[in-house]
Amino acid sequence: MTLTRRRLLAHTLAASALPAALAAQAEGAASAKTLRILVGFPPGGGTDAIGRLLAEKLREQLGMTVVVENRPGAGGQIAALALKSAPADGSVLFLTHDHTISILPQVVRNAGFEPARDFVAAGGFATFVNGLAVSPGTPAKTFPEFVDWVKRKQGGKSAIGIPAPASTPEFLVKLLGQRYGLDLVSAPYRGSAPMIGDMLGNQIPAGIASVQDFIENHRAGKLRMLAVLGGKRQDALPDVPTFDELGLKGFEDTPYYGFYAPAGTPEAQLTRFSQALAQVVAQPAVREQLVNMGLTVGFMTPAQLAERERAYTAVWTRIIRDSGFTPQ
C-alpha cells in the first residue's frame, strides 16, 4: 500500500469515528445533566408523592433533568441496593424515610448494605409521625372505641395492615396489642398504596402507616385516623390525639425524611444538592404542600441528617431489642 493510500485510509477511518465519538460525548453530557431519585415504594404512596413534588422543584434549582425512579419492594431494600451499586458521581440519590436506613438493617439478617459504610447523607427536609387509621366499615370513631370494638365484637383479635414487614408499624402493632391486651396481627403489604386500597375496600379493618399515607383519605372521609405518635398533635390533624395523650408513652421521637448518595460521592456534589434542597424547602408553596401532606418541615444539612439518623437508630435499637424480635 502506498503512503498516499495509507493516509487516505487513515483520514477515512478518523472521519467515520468522529460521529460516534461526538455521540458518546453528547450522551455522557446528557447523563451528567440527569439526576435520578430512587424511591423504594410504589407510585401513589406518600413517599412517591413527596418525591415527585421535590423533583419538580429541584429541576428548577439545579437546572437539570430530575426523574423519580420507583424501585418498590422489601421496605425500600431494593432501592437501597440499587443506590449501593450506583455511580458515586451525584447522578443518583435515594429519597427515603427512617425505615430503610434505621430499621431495616436491624431486622433483616442480611440486608445487603450498611448505611454507615455504603451511603452518605445528602440532606434532609422533614420529620413525620405514624398513625393508626380504620377502614370505613370499622365502626370505631376513637381509639378507645376501636379497642372496645376489637374486644367485644372481634373476640379480642384483629389484623392491622402495615406497609412493610419488620417495620416501625409492625412493632407498634405488637406494642399496642401488649398495652391493651389484644391479639393484634400485622398484615404486611408492599407499600402503603396497596394496603390503603384494601382498607378502602374493607378487606382489613385498620392500618398503621405514616400520616402522609393516610391524610388525603382521612380528609375525604374515606378513612378515619384515630391516633398518631409524636409528642404533640400534628398541625395538619389538630383533631387527632396522640398516643401519648392516650397513655402510650415513649414514642415522642419522630422519624425523618432525607436524601442519601452512594459512599464516595464528591463533597462538592453533596453541597450543591444540599443547597438546592434548602432553597426548595424554603419556598412557601412547597412548605405548605409538605405540611398538608402531614410533614413537619425543616431543612437538615448532610451533617444534621446524619446526626438525626444516628439518634433515631439508637432509640429503635433499644425498642427492637426489648421486643425480643429476631432478625430474619
Short mmCIF file of C-alpha atoms in Angstrom, two decimals:
data_model
loop_
_atom_site.label_atom_id
_atom_site.label_comp_id
_atom_site.label_asym_id
_atom_site.label_seq_id
_atom_site.Cartn_x
_atom_site.Cartn_y
_atom_site.Cartn_z
CA MET A 1 0.00 0.00 0.00
CA THR A 2 1.45 3.36 -0.93
CA LEU A 3 1.93 6.15 1.56
CA THR A 4 -0.81 8.19 -0.12
CA ARG A 5 -3.31 5.32 0.15
CA ARG A 6 -2.38 4.79 3.82
CA ARG A 7 -3.02 8.47 4.58
CA LEU A 8 -6.33 8.37 2.73
CA LEU A 9 -7.43 5.28 4.68
CA ALA A 10 -6.41 6.84 8.00
CA HIS A 11 -8.35 10.01 7.24
CA THR A 12 -11.39 7.94 6.26
CA LEU A 13 -11.33 5.92 9.50
CA ALA A 14 -10.89 9.05 11.59
CA ALA A 15 -13.78 10.75 9.85
CA SER A 16 -16.05 7.74 10.37
CA ALA A 17 -15.13 7.52 14.06
CA LEU A 18 -15.81 11.21 14.73
CA PRO A 19 -19.65 11.00 14.74
CA ALA A 20 -19.53 8.06 17.17
CA ALA A 21 -17.14 9.91 19.46
CA LEU A 22 -19.29 13.02 19.38
CA ALA A 23 -22.41 10.95 20.09
CA ALA A 24 -20.74 9.28 23.07
CA GLN A 25 -19.60 12.66 24.36
CA ALA A 26 -23.10 14.08 23.97
CA GLU A 27 -24.59 11.05 25.70
CA GLY A 28 -22.19 11.47 28.61
CA ALA A 29 -23.02 15.16 28.90
CA ALA A 30 -26.74 14.38 28.81
CA SER A 31 -26.46 11.74 31.53
CA ALA A 32 -24.42 14.14 33.67
CA LYS A 33 -27.35 16.56 33.49
CA THR A 34 -29.88 14.00 34.74
CA LEU A 35 -30.48 13.30 38.42
CA ARG A 36 -32.25 10.03 39.23
CA ILE A 37 -34.10 9.94 42.53
CA LEU A 38 -34.75 6.40 43.70
CA VAL A 39 -37.93 5.81 45.70
CA GLY A 40 -38.33 2.45 47.42
CA PHE A 41 -42.12 2.41 47.37
CA PRO A 42 -44.78 2.15 44.64
CA PRO A 43 -46.35 5.09 42.79
CA GLY A 44 -49.37 6.50 44.57
CA GLY A 45 -47.98 6.34 48.12
CA GLY A 46 -46.89 9.18 50.37
CA THR A 47 -43.16 8.89 49.68
CA ASP A 48 -43.77 8.83 45.93
CA ALA A 49 -45.91 11.99 46.12
CA ILE A 50 -43.22 13.76 48.14
CA GLY A 51 -40.53 12.66 45.69
CA ARG A 52 -42.40 13.98 42.68
CA LEU A 53 -43.11 17.32 44.33
CA LEU A 54 -39.47 17.83 45.25
CA ALA A 55 -38.18 16.54 41.90
CA GLU A 56 -40.15 19.22 40.07
CA LYS A 57 -38.71 22.00 42.22
CA LEU A 58 -35.17 20.59 42.27
CA ARG A 59 -35.24 20.56 38.49
CA GLU A 60 -35.63 24.33 38.56
CA GLN A 61 -32.92 24.90 41.17
CA LEU A 62 -30.34 22.54 39.69
CA GLY A 63 -31.02 23.37 36.06
CA MET A 64 -31.07 19.71 35.09
CA THR A 65 -33.46 16.87 34.41
CA VAL A 66 -34.65 15.24 37.64
CA VAL A 67 -36.60 11.99 37.42
CA VAL A 68 -38.24 9.81 40.07
CA GLU A 69 -37.47 6.13 39.65
CA ASN A 70 -39.66 3.78 41.70
CA ARG A 71 -37.90 0.64 42.92
CA PRO A 72 -40.58 -0.80 45.23
CA GLY A 73 -40.27 -3.87 47.38
CA ALA A 74 -38.85 -5.19 50.66
CA GLY A 75 -39.44 -1.96 52.55
CA GLY A 76 -37.01 0.03 50.41
CA GLN A 77 -34.31 -2.64 50.37
CA ILE A 78 -34.40 -2.99 46.58
CA ALA A 79 -33.91 0.75 46.11
CA ALA A 80 -31.13 0.80 48.71
CA LEU A 81 -29.26 -1.95 46.89
CA ALA A 82 -29.68 -0.02 43.64
CA LEU A 83 -28.13 3.02 45.32
CA LYS A 84 -25.23 0.95 46.63
CA SER A 85 -24.34 -0.13 43.08
CA ALA A 86 -24.93 3.31 41.52
CA PRO A 87 -22.05 5.55 40.42
CA ALA A 88 -20.80 7.88 43.16
CA ASP A 89 -20.93 10.96 40.96
CA GLY A 90 -24.03 12.76 42.21
CA SER A 91 -26.26 11.42 39.42
CA VAL A 92 -28.25 9.06 41.67
CA LEU A 93 -29.82 9.78 45.06
CA PHE A 94 -32.15 7.80 47.31
CA LEU A 95 -35.18 9.53 48.86
CA THR A 96 -36.21 7.58 51.92
CA HIS A 97 -37.54 7.75 55.43
CA ASP A 98 -36.31 6.11 58.59
CA HIS A 99 -37.37 2.54 57.81
CA THR A 100 -34.78 1.67 55.18
CA ILE A 101 -31.89 3.44 56.90
CA SER A 102 -32.53 2.98 60.63
CA ILE A 103 -34.82 -0.05 60.94
CA LEU A 104 -34.27 -2.45 58.05
CA PRO A 105 -30.58 -3.23 58.75
CA GLN A 106 -31.59 -4.27 62.29
CA VAL A 107 -34.45 -6.58 61.37
CA VAL A 108 -33.08 -8.28 58.26
CA ARG A 109 -30.30 -10.77 58.84
CA ASN A 110 -28.50 -9.86 55.61
CA ALA A 111 -29.83 -6.59 54.21
CA GLY A 112 -27.02 -6.41 51.66
CA PHE A 113 -25.99 -2.90 52.68
CA GLU A 114 -24.72 -0.99 55.71
CA PRO A 115 -25.85 2.65 55.73
CA ALA A 116 -22.78 3.91 57.62
CA ARG A 117 -20.44 2.22 55.13
CA ASP A 118 -22.32 2.33 51.83
CA PHE A 119 -24.24 5.63 51.95
CA VAL A 120 -23.66 9.26 52.79
CA ALA A 121 -26.32 11.78 53.83
CA ALA A 122 -27.08 14.42 51.21
CA GLY A 123 -29.69 16.49 53.07
CA GLY A 124 -32.97 16.17 54.94
CA PHE A 125 -36.17 18.14 54.84
CA ALA A 126 -38.78 16.87 57.29
CA THR A 127 -39.87 14.68 60.16
CA PHE A 128 -43.24 12.95 60.43
CA VAL A 129 -45.25 10.60 62.58
CA ASN A 130 -47.00 7.28 62.14
CA GLY A 131 -50.64 6.84 62.99
CA LEU A 132 -53.47 4.34 63.17
CA ALA A 133 -56.43 4.62 60.82
CA VAL A 134 -59.55 2.49 60.46
CA SER A 135 -61.45 1.42 57.38
CA PRO A 136 -64.89 2.88 56.55
CA GLY A 137 -66.60 -0.33 57.64
CA THR A 138 -64.98 -0.29 61.08
CA PRO A 139 -67.47 1.46 63.40
CA ALA A 140 -64.97 2.97 65.87
CA LYS A 141 -64.74 6.77 65.87
CA THR A 142 -62.00 7.00 68.52
CA PHE A 143 -59.08 4.82 69.52
CA PRO A 144 -60.73 3.72 72.81
CA GLU A 145 -63.79 2.72 70.75
CA PHE A 146 -61.53 0.71 68.45
CA VAL A 147 -60.02 -1.16 71.41
CA ASP A 148 -63.53 -1.83 72.77
CA TRP A 149 -64.77 -2.99 69.33
CA VAL A 150 -61.90 -5.47 68.98
CA LYS A 151 -62.54 -6.82 72.48
CA ARG A 152 -66.32 -7.07 72.28
CA LYS A 153 -67.05 -7.73 68.63
CA GLN A 154 -63.89 -9.41 67.35
CA GLY A 155 -63.11 -11.72 70.23
CA GLY A 156 -60.07 -9.65 71.16
CA LYS A 157 -58.38 -10.37 67.80
CA SER A 158 -57.81 -8.20 64.76
CA ALA A 159 -55.46 -7.82 61.82
CA ILE A 160 -53.81 -4.45 61.22
CA GLY A 161 -52.22 -3.58 57.90
CA ILE A 162 -48.64 -2.32 57.71
CA PRO A 163 -46.76 -1.02 54.64
CA ALA A 164 -43.78 -3.38 55.05
CA PRO A 165 -42.77 -6.36 57.19
CA ALA A 166 -40.46 -5.83 60.18
CA SER A 167 -41.14 -2.09 60.02
CA THR A 168 -41.87 0.51 62.69
CA PRO A 169 -45.64 -0.05 62.20
CA GLU A 170 -45.18 -3.78 62.86
CA PHE A 171 -43.53 -3.07 66.20
CA LEU A 172 -46.29 -0.61 67.00
CA VAL A 173 -48.91 -3.28 66.30
CA LYS A 174 -47.18 -5.58 68.74
CA LEU A 175 -46.81 -2.89 71.41
CA LEU A 176 -50.46 -1.83 71.08
CA GLY A 177 -51.52 -5.44 71.50
CA GLN A 178 -49.41 -5.79 74.64
CA ARG A 179 -50.54 -2.46 76.08
CA TYR A 180 -54.28 -3.05 75.60
CA GLY A 181 -54.47 -6.81 75.99
CA LEU A 182 -55.38 -7.51 72.36
CA ASP A 183 -54.31 -10.24 69.96
CA LEU A 184 -53.26 -7.96 67.10
CA VAL A 185 -51.67 -9.48 63.99
CA SER A 186 -49.65 -7.48 61.44
CA ALA A 187 -50.67 -7.87 57.81
CA PRO A 188 -47.66 -6.71 55.71
CA TYR A 189 -48.04 -5.14 52.27
CA ARG A 190 -45.65 -3.99 49.57
CA GLY A 191 -46.07 -0.32 50.38
CA SER A 192 -48.88 1.83 51.69
CA ALA A 193 -50.82 2.16 48.42
CA PRO A 194 -52.00 -1.49 48.22
CA MET A 195 -52.66 -1.50 51.96
CA ILE A 196 -54.88 1.56 51.71
CA GLY A 197 -56.64 0.02 48.72
CA ASP A 198 -57.62 -2.94 50.88
CA MET A 199 -58.66 -0.64 53.70
CA LEU A 200 -60.92 1.36 51.39
CA GLY A 201 -62.49 -1.91 50.27
CA ASN A 202 -62.95 -3.06 53.89
CA GLN A 203 -60.67 -6.04 53.30
CA ILE A 204 -58.83 -5.16 56.51
CA PRO A 205 -60.25 -3.18 59.44
CA ALA A 206 -57.29 -0.94 60.27
CA GLY A 207 -53.76 0.04 59.31
CA ILE A 208 -50.71 1.76 60.72
CA ALA A 209 -48.58 3.91 58.44
CA SER A 210 -47.22 7.44 58.15
CA VAL A 211 -49.61 10.36 58.35
CA GLN A 212 -48.78 11.37 54.78
CA ASP A 213 -50.05 7.99 53.57
CA PHE A 214 -53.45 8.42 55.22
CA ILE A 215 -54.12 12.12 55.27
CA GLU A 216 -55.93 12.65 51.95
CA ASN A 217 -58.36 9.78 52.52
CA HIS A 218 -58.87 10.95 56.10
CA ARG A 219 -59.78 14.43 54.90
CA ALA A 220 -62.14 12.96 52.32
CA GLY A 221 -63.88 10.90 54.99
CA LYS A 222 -62.92 7.62 53.35
CA LEU A 223 -60.70 6.52 56.26
CA ARG A 224 -60.55 7.74 59.85
CA MET A 225 -57.31 8.44 61.66
CA LEU A 226 -57.76 7.70 65.36
CA ALA A 227 -54.34 8.45 66.87
CA VAL A 228 -50.81 9.49 65.94
CA LEU A 229 -47.40 9.15 67.56
CA GLY A 230 -45.16 12.04 68.49
CA GLY A 231 -45.01 14.46 71.39
CA LYS A 232 -47.73 16.78 70.08
CA ARG A 233 -50.68 16.81 67.72
CA GLN A 234 -49.90 17.40 64.08
CA ASP A 235 -50.66 20.81 62.57
CA ALA A 236 -52.40 19.13 59.65
CA LEU A 237 -54.52 16.97 62.00
CA PRO A 238 -55.35 19.09 65.06
CA ASP A 239 -58.35 16.93 65.98
CA VAL A 240 -56.43 13.64 66.05
CA PRO A 241 -54.97 12.85 69.50
CA THR A 242 -51.51 11.46 70.12
CA PHE A 243 -50.91 8.05 71.63
CA ASP A 244 -49.08 9.93 74.36
CA GLU A 245 -52.38 11.61 75.30
CA LEU A 246 -53.99 8.17 75.34
CA GLY A 247 -51.40 6.77 77.71
CA LEU A 248 -48.87 5.10 75.39
CA LYS A 249 -45.57 6.72 76.35
CA GLY A 250 -42.06 6.55 74.94
CA PHE A 251 -42.73 7.31 71.27
CA GLU A 252 -42.13 11.04 71.15
CA ASP A 253 -39.07 10.71 68.88
CA THR A 254 -40.15 11.22 65.28
CA PRO A 255 -38.90 9.57 62.08
CA TYR A 256 -37.24 11.56 59.33
CA TYR A 257 -37.11 12.05 55.57
CA GLY A 258 -33.90 12.63 53.68
CA PHE A 259 -31.75 12.04 50.63
CA TYR A 260 -28.75 9.70 50.52
CA ALA A 261 -25.96 9.25 47.97
CA PRO A 262 -23.53 6.38 47.38
CA ALA A 263 -20.45 6.48 49.60
CA GLY A 264 -17.61 8.28 47.88
CA THR A 265 -19.80 10.92 46.23
CA PRO A 266 -17.70 14.11 45.97
CA GLU A 267 -18.33 16.69 48.68
CA ALA A 268 -18.92 19.35 46.03
CA GLN A 269 -21.81 17.34 44.58
CA LEU A 270 -23.36 16.83 48.02
CA THR A 271 -23.03 20.53 48.82
CA ARG A 272 -24.59 21.57 45.52
CA PHE A 273 -27.57 19.30 46.05
CA SER A 274 -27.96 20.25 49.72
CA GLN A 275 -28.02 23.95 48.86
CA ALA A 276 -30.63 23.36 46.15
CA LEU A 277 -32.76 21.33 48.58
CA ALA A 278 -32.55 24.13 51.16
CA GLN A 279 -33.81 26.62 48.58
CA VAL A 280 -36.68 24.31 47.59
CA VAL A 281 -37.78 23.67 51.17
CA ALA A 282 -37.70 27.42 51.88
CA GLN A 283 -40.31 28.09 49.22
CA PRO A 284 -43.66 28.88 50.95
CA ALA A 285 -45.69 26.92 48.40
CA VAL A 286 -43.52 23.83 48.82
CA ARG A 287 -43.57 24.09 52.60
CA GLU A 288 -47.35 24.42 52.55
CA GLN A 289 -47.77 21.35 50.36
CA LEU A 290 -45.45 19.27 52.56
CA VAL A 291 -47.25 20.38 55.72
CA ASN A 292 -50.59 19.50 54.12
CA MET A 293 -49.15 16.03 53.49
CA GLY A 294 -48.64 15.68 57.23
CA LEU A 295 -44.92 16.51 57.48
CA THR A 296 -43.12 18.76 59.94
CA VAL A 297 -40.86 20.65 57.57
CA GLY A 298 -37.31 21.60 58.49
CA PHE A 299 -34.20 21.54 56.33
CA MET A 300 -31.26 19.45 57.57
CA THR A 301 -27.73 19.73 56.24
CA PRO A 302 -25.98 16.44 55.44
CA ALA A 303 -24.30 16.56 58.86
CA GLN A 304 -27.61 17.27 60.63
CA LEU A 305 -29.38 14.45 58.80
CA ALA A 306 -26.56 12.05 59.68
CA GLU A 307 -26.87 13.02 63.36
CA ARG A 308 -30.67 12.69 63.24
CA GLU A 309 -30.24 9.23 61.75
CA ARG A 310 -27.82 8.16 64.50
CA ALA A 311 -30.09 9.36 67.31
CA TYR A 312 -33.22 7.76 65.87
CA THR A 313 -31.42 4.48 65.17
CA ALA A 314 -30.24 4.34 68.79
CA VAL A 315 -33.84 4.70 70.06
CA TRP A 316 -35.16 1.94 67.83
CA THR A 317 -32.21 -0.34 68.54
CA ARG A 318 -33.43 -0.39 72.14
CA ILE A 319 -37.09 -0.89 71.19
CA ILE A 320 -36.33 -3.74 68.78
CA ARG A 321 -34.01 -5.43 71.27
CA ASP A 322 -36.52 -5.14 74.12
CA SER A 323 -39.29 -6.55 71.91
CA GLY A 324 -37.39 -9.82 71.58
CA PHE A 325 -37.51 -9.61 67.77
CA THR A 326 -35.11 -11.96 65.98
CA PRO A 327 -33.66 -10.72 62.66
CA GLN A 328 -34.93 -12.79 59.76
#
